[in-house]
Amino acid sequence: MAFKVIGILEIIIGIIGIIFGLMMFGDIGIACLVGAIGTLLSGIAFVSVSKAIKNINKEN
């Protein structure tokens, strides 16, 4: 459950970061976009791990 909540929060923060990164100029905007994409991918990984743990618990 905690992994899913963390994953959803990271996905939301990543989307907001991408929007802010597109509004910025130069190197700062690129750095913001890189961080936001990393956060978005991390959030997706947390959600997928949550699903995998849920499936493992169903099998046992």
PDB file of N, CA and C in Angstrom, residues 6 29 52 60:
ATOM      1  N   ILE A   6       3.336   6.220  -2.553  1.00  0.00           N
ATOM      2  CA  ILE A   6       4.577   6.918  -2.916  1.00  0.00           C
ATOM      3  C   ILE A   6       4.687   7.043  -4.429  1.00  0.00           C
ATOM      4  N   GLY A  29      16.021  24.886 -17.222  1.00  0.00           N
ATOM      5  CA  GLY A  29      14.868  24.135 -17.727  1.00  0.00           C
ATOM      6  C   GLY A  29      15.223  22.704 -18.059  1.00  0.00           C
ATOM      7  N   ALA A  52       3.428  -6.020  -8.274  1.00  0.00           N
ATOM      8  CA  ALA A  52       4.146  -7.292  -8.199  1.00  0.00           C
ATOM      9  C   ALA A  52       4.065  -7.880  -6.793  1.00  0.00           C
ATOM     10  N   ASN A  60       0.637 -16.739  -2.304  1.00  0.00           N
ATOM     11  CA  ASN A  60       0.947 -17.419  -1.033  1.00  0.00           C
ATOM     12  C   ASN A  60      -0.249 -17.479  -0.207  1.00  0.00           C
TER      13      ASN A  60
END
